[in-house]
Amino acid sequence: MKVLTSEAAQMLKSADDILILTHQSPDGDTLGSGFAMCRALRSLGKRAQVVCSDPIPHKYSYLWQGLEEQQFTPRFVLAVDVADPKLLGAKLSSYADKVDLCIDHHGSNTRYAEHLLLEECAATCEMIYGIICAMDVELDRAMAEDLYTGISTDTGCFRYSNTTIRTHLIAAKLLELGIDAYAINRAMFEIKSPSFFELRKLALDSIETYFDGHCALMYITYQNMQATSAQQEDLDGLTAIPRQMEGVDIGVVLKEKEPGLWKISVRTGEPYSASQLCAKLGGGGHARAAGCSLTGTADQVRDQMLPVLAEALGVSL
Amino acid sequence: MKVLTSEAAQMLKSADDILILTHQSPDGDTLGSGFAMCRALRSLGKRAQVVCSDPIPHKYSYLWQGLEEQQFTPRFVLAVDVADPKLLGAKLSSYADKVDLCIDHHGSNTRYAEHLLLEECAATCEMIYGIICAMDVELDRAMAEDLYTGISTDTGCFRYSNTTIRTHLIAAKLLELGIDAYAINRAMFEIKSPSFFELRKLALDSIETYFDGHCALMYITYQNMQATSAQQEDLDGLTAIPRQMEGVDIGVVLKEKEPGLWKISVRTGEPYSASQLCAKLGGGGHARAAGCSLTGTADQVRDQMLPVLAEALGVSL
């Protein structure tokens, strides 16, 4: 059942012993939402605890600074930024049908929770900001840091098209609390591991262009990942690279997840449809960003891609 | 003589045939300021024209869309975002002592203009926004696009520490005019030439770390620039890379401007002083970002740097 912000705020004010579920492979928005809400609930004298199926990457550690772990038997289960119970991950899967309230900004939310607060805005943290206000909790600096983190990471630091007037107005409110937004953005966007640079070098080396430069392919092989000891986070931003090249209409990143098993990401500019292109290879997605899976050697995978790319561009192979 | 926003607005409202000077190697802020002001003045029925010593890079062409060139003998000279008359460049140097009003956000402004409006804010475009409002000009979408461009580029898209509450509030106002901020940010930050990627690959390949990884050096040789046909704009962001590596306290970029002539950029984290370090090599700058010039081969330049770096870090060579 869908609820309004005021209703969600009322439910949370009436609840206690609140377990806050975040999604697996946690990002700034689910964690920022979870910890900001946890702080708000505790400031009302309630017990609240954030949990996640996966270990939380070290760079997010400031989000829960000062929050000690609390042990209790949950009497209210809140999910934040979790569009689908599958995303709760293995450790939290038992809560899939026990979520009292879900607060989420994904249009694709599967309506699994007893109550759902859904807005298609830039970040769940924007919604949490509204609920904290509606709960009459005085926002403090730690909550503001948590919320800013989610908003900044989900908007690519106010760069993406999901950034709205409200996004900037909330950011202004958060800055009023004296947060060090630059330090947050540096931690979120700038600090990179040596593996990140090693992997990027190999990836840039692999770029091939086709069809008069209208299409670019970039490879990240299983061997590249092993050789650089790269982690998932070291892949940040790589998918965008081929399409960033001047003149490229279709950018393709071929990532070998297991030897011979490739995950293909396709990004297109107007008027080329990434989802139609990927559908021909058994995949799907959005108009400008889609994906599919293929098997074989790098050469074999490329040879499967090229005719489909040529067709999409309306050129001959 | 320093003036207030209201006084600057009054001066501009009383003026006509206004020549607007921008700085050489033009960036989003000087151009956004110039063209937004030009549009505002023309909307009041005045003649106004933006000029620059250097050719304006193609990516900025949307900033003056719809503005036709006007020929007139200037009766009022306005400089925007120009901290020093030297920055007017060769073609506009004759105006160095003829500037009636300078609007600028650089604390280092040399006070060369007859009247100066100076605020140390994130972007001159923030100030232009205020003046346009004070002139009672109704902001339109084209002005908003110009102003957003300057604010976004000078703050690294709201990422840098110069971003304030006001910055976000103005951004919200500009978005209210229906601008496509994402398209602007994509043009400003994402689209890169093939040379950009080529040069980045060579630069990443050159990285050397010293002193247990606390220091990283990256080289961009004259030969690299020639080989990749790189332009100035292809250097975007390179200076930041060494300091982005996890564990690096001092990041150094050595750029060979002419064969054997190197411009060194140093970025440091707390507590290391980039300006003190560069002062020892005849340069200077800010606490966290400074520079100097050295001559010799890459090896010779490195050998001049390393003892100074070791001393700064308090370690032995």
PDB file of N, CA and C in Angstrom, chain A residues 21-32 34-35 50-60 63-64 80-82 87-89 92 149 153-154 188 232-233 236:
ATOM      1  N   LEU A  21      17.018  -1.938   6.696  1.00  0.00           N
ATOM      2  CA  LEU A  21      17.663  -2.779   5.689  1.00  0.00           C
ATOM      3  C   LEU A  21      18.179  -1.924   4.533  1.00  0.00           C
ATOM      4  N   THR A  22      19.422  -2.174   4.132  1.00  0.00           N
ATOM      5  CA  THR A  22      19.986  -1.508   2.949  1.00  0.00           C
ATOM      6  C   THR A  22      20.228  -2.575   1.879  1.00  0.00           C
ATOM      7  N   HIS A  23      20.485  -2.137   0.657  1.00  0.00           N
ATOM      8  CA  HIS A  23      20.638  -3.150  -0.401  1.00  0.00           C
ATOM      9  C   HIS A  23      22.078  -3.684  -0.487  1.00  0.00           C
ATOM     10  N   GLN A  24      22.198  -4.839  -1.081  1.00  0.00           N
ATOM     11  CA  GLN A  24      23.525  -5.453  -1.266  1.00  0.00           C
ATOM     12  C   GLN A  24      24.367  -4.592  -2.198  1.00  0.00           C
ATOM     13  N   SER A  25      25.673  -4.854  -2.256  1.00  0.00           N
ATOM     14  CA  SER A  25      26.606  -3.952  -2.959  1.00  0.00           C
ATOM     15  C   SER A  25      26.238  -2.511  -2.599  1.00  0.00           C
ATOM     16  N   PRO A  26      26.328  -2.190  -1.314  1.00  0.00           N
ATOM     17  CA  PRO A  26      25.751  -0.915  -0.850  1.00  0.00           C
ATOM     18  C   PRO A  26      26.434   0.290  -1.484  1.00  0.00           C
ATOM     19  N   ASP A  27      25.623   1.316  -1.749  1.00  0.00           N
ATOM     20  CA  ASP A  27      26.160   2.561  -2.312  1.00  0.00           C
ATOM     21  C   ASP A  27      25.861   3.717  -1.365  1.00  0.00           C
ATOM     22  N   GLY A  28      26.258   4.914  -1.768  1.00  0.00           N
ATOM     23  CA  GLY A  28      26.096   6.075  -0.904  1.00  0.00           C
ATOM     24  C   GLY A  28      24.654   6.376  -0.571  1.00  0.00           C
ATOM     25  N   ASP A  29      23.733   6.067  -1.489  1.00  0.00           N
ATOM     26  CA  ASP A  29      22.345   6.441  -1.246  1.00  0.00           C
ATOM     27  C   ASP A  29      21.670   5.514  -0.246  1.00  0.00           C
ATOM     28  N   THR A  30      21.864   4.211  -0.392  1.00  0.00           N
ATOM     29  CA  THR A  30      21.220   3.299   0.563  1.00  0.00           C
ATOM     30  C   THR A  30      21.835   3.482   1.949  1.00  0.00           C
ATOM     31  N   LEU A  31      23.162   3.642   2.004  1.00  0.00           N
ATOM     32  CA  LEU A  31      23.821   3.802   3.300  1.00  0.00           C
ATOM     33  C   LEU A  31      23.517   5.162   3.916  1.00  0.00           C
ATOM     34  N   GLY A  32      23.578   6.215   3.107  1.00  0.00           N
ATOM     35  CA  GLY A  32      23.270   7.553   3.615  1.00  0.00           C
ATOM     36  C   GLY A  32      21.847   7.605   4.141  1.00  0.00           C
ATOM     37  N   GLY A  34      20.033   5.029   5.211  1.00  0.00           N
ATOM     38  CA  GLY A  34      19.928   4.173   6.391  1.00  0.00           C
ATOM     39  C   GLY A  34      20.494   4.839   7.634  1.00  0.00           C
ATOM     40  N   PHE A  35      21.709   5.364   7.516  1.00  0.00           N
ATOM     41  CA  PHE A  35      22.340   5.930   8.715  1.00  0.00           C
ATOM     42  C   PHE A  35      21.706   7.257   9.127  1.00  0.00           C
ATOM     43  N   VAL A  50      21.181  -0.210  11.469  1.00  0.00           N
ATOM     44  CA  VAL A  50      21.292  -0.405  10.016  1.00  0.00           C
ATOM     45  C   VAL A  50      21.997  -1.735   9.753  1.00  0.00           C
ATOM     46  N   VAL A  51      21.483  -2.504   8.800  1.00  0.00           N
ATOM     47  CA  VAL A  51      22.148  -3.758   8.427  1.00  0.00           C
ATOM     48  C   VAL A  51      22.265  -3.866   6.900  1.00  0.00           C
ATOM     49  N   CYS A  52      23.252  -4.672   6.485  1.00  0.00           N
ATOM     50  CA  CYS A  52      23.509  -4.868   5.062  1.00  0.00           C
ATOM     51  C   CYS A  52      24.059  -6.272   4.862  1.00  0.00           C
ATOM     52  N   SER A  53      23.689  -6.917   3.774  1.00  0.00           N
ATOM     53  CA  SER A  53      24.192  -8.269   3.508  1.00  0.00           C
ATOM     54  C   SER A  53      25.691  -8.284   3.224  1.00  0.00           C
ATOM     55  N   ASP A  54      26.161  -7.227   2.579  1.00  0.00           N
ATOM     56  CA  ASP A  54      27.576  -7.184   2.179  1.00  0.00           C
ATOM     57  C   ASP A  54      28.390  -6.323   3.133  1.00  0.00           C
ATOM     58  N   PRO A  55      29.698  -6.588   3.186  1.00  0.00           N
ATOM     59  CA  PRO A  55      30.555  -5.693   3.966  1.00  0.00           C
ATOM     60  C   PRO A  55      30.491  -4.283   3.368  1.00  0.00           C
ATOM     61  N   ILE A  56      30.564  -3.280   4.220  1.00  0.00           N
ATOM     62  CA  ILE A  56      30.460  -1.897   3.740  1.00  0.00           C
ATOM     63  C   ILE A  56      31.867  -1.383   3.415  1.00  0.00           C
ATOM     64  N   PRO A  57      32.095  -0.934   2.171  1.00  0.00           N
ATOM     65  CA  PRO A  57      33.440  -0.460   1.812  1.00  0.00           C
ATOM     66  C   PRO A  57      33.933   0.622   2.777  1.00  0.00           C
ATOM     67  N   HIS A  58      35.228   0.568   3.020  1.00  0.00           N
ATOM     68  CA  HIS A  58      35.861   1.442   4.000  1.00  0.00           C
ATOM     69  C   HIS A  58      35.578   2.928   3.754  1.00  0.00           C
ATOM     70  N   LYS A  59      35.470   3.311   2.493  1.00  0.00           N
ATOM     71  CA  LYS A  59      35.331   4.747   2.211  1.00  0.00           C
ATOM     72  C   LYS A  59      34.046   5.350   2.781  1.00  0.00           C
ATOM     73  N   TYR A  60      33.082   4.486   3.134  1.00  0.00           N
ATOM     74  CA  TYR A  60      31.824   4.984   3.693  1.00  0.00           C
ATOM     75  C   TYR A  60      31.834   5.068   5.219  1.00  0.00           C
ATOM     76  N   LEU A  63      30.067   7.560   7.518  1.00  0.00           N
ATOM     77  CA  LEU A  63      28.604   7.671   7.553  1.00  0.00           C
ATOM     78  C   LEU A  63      28.010   7.246   8.898  1.00  0.00           C
ATOM     79  N   TRP A  64      28.678   6.333   9.592  1.00  0.00           N
ATOM     80  CA  TRP A  64      28.101   5.883  10.869  1.00  0.00           C
ATOM     81  C   TRP A  64      28.971   6.281  12.059  1.00  0.00           C
ATOM     82  N   VAL A  80      15.396   0.823   2.924  1.00  0.00           N
ATOM     83  CA  VAL A  80      15.652   2.106   2.262  1.00  0.00           C
ATOM     84  C   VAL A  80      16.420   1.887   0.962  1.00  0.00           C
ATOM     85  N   ASP A  81      15.895   2.441  -0.121  1.00  0.00           N
ATOM     86  CA  ASP A  81      16.559   2.387  -1.427  1.00  0.00           C
ATOM     87  C   ASP A  81      16.642   0.952  -1.965  1.00  0.00           C
ATOM     88  N   VAL A  82      15.744   0.074  -1.498  1.00  0.00           N
ATOM     89  CA  VAL A  82      15.760  -1.329  -1.932  1.00  0.00           C
ATOM     90  C   VAL A  82      14.564  -1.545  -2.861  1.00  0.00           C
ATOM     91  N   LEU A  87      17.362  -7.756  -3.829  1.00  0.00           N
ATOM     92  CA  LEU A  87      18.531  -6.902  -3.595  1.00  0.00           C
ATOM     93  C   LEU A  87      18.914  -6.822  -2.119  1.00  0.00           C
ATOM     94  N   LEU A  88      18.117  -7.466  -1.265  1.00  0.00           N
ATOM     95  CA  LEU A  88      18.505  -7.507   0.140  1.00  0.00           C
ATOM     96  C   LEU A  88      19.741  -8.385   0.335  1.00  0.00           C
ATOM     97  N   GLY A  89      19.952  -9.305  -0.605  1.00  0.00           N
ATOM     98  CA  GLY A  89      21.116 -10.175  -0.518  1.00  0.00           C
ATOM     99  C   GLY A  89      20.861 -11.356   0.409  1.00  0.00           C
ATOM    100  N   LEU A  92      20.101 -11.096   4.390  1.00  0.00           N
ATOM    101  CA  LEU A  92      18.867 -10.435   4.830  1.00  0.00           C
ATOM    102  C   LEU A  92      17.637 -10.970   4.108  1.00  0.00           C
ATOM    103  N   THR A 149      25.774  12.719   1.171  1.00  0.00           N
ATOM    104  CA  THR A 149      26.502  11.636   0.499  1.00  0.00           C
ATOM    105  C   THR A 149      25.599  10.903  -0.489  1.00  0.00           C
ATOM    106  N   THR A 153      26.214  11.182  -4.506  1.00  0.00           N
ATOM    107  CA  THR A 153      26.628   9.991  -5.259  1.00  0.00           C
ATOM    108  C   THR A 153      25.582   9.587  -6.294  1.00  0.00           C
ATOM    109  N   ASP A 154      24.299   9.719  -5.978  1.00  0.00           N
ATOM    110  CA  ASP A 154      23.274   9.287  -6.931  1.00  0.00           C
ATOM    111  C   ASP A 154      23.067  10.283  -8.075  1.00  0.00           C
ATOM    112  N   MET A 188      34.258  10.350  -2.073  1.00  0.00           N
ATOM    113  CA  MET A 188      33.353   9.580  -2.935  1.00  0.00           C
ATOM    114  C   MET A 188      33.850   9.494  -4.374  1.00  0.00           C
ATOM    115  N   GLN A 232      35.352  -4.537  -7.535  1.00  0.00           N
ATOM    116  CA  GLN A 232      34.190  -3.984  -8.226  1.00  0.00           C
ATOM    117  C   GLN A 232      34.269  -2.457  -8.321  1.00  0.00           C
ATOM    118  N   GLU A 233      34.661  -1.793  -7.229  1.00  0.00           N
ATOM    119  CA  GLU A 233      34.657  -0.327  -7.214  1.00  0.00           C
ATOM    120  C   GLU A 233      35.698   0.269  -8.155  1.00  0.00           C
ATOM    121  N   ASP A 236      34.492   1.728 -11.493  1.00  0.00           N
ATOM    122  CA  ASP A 236      33.745   3.001 -11.501  1.00  0.00           C
ATOM    123  C   ASP A 236      34.052   3.835 -12.731  1.00  0.00           C
TER     124      ASP A 236
END
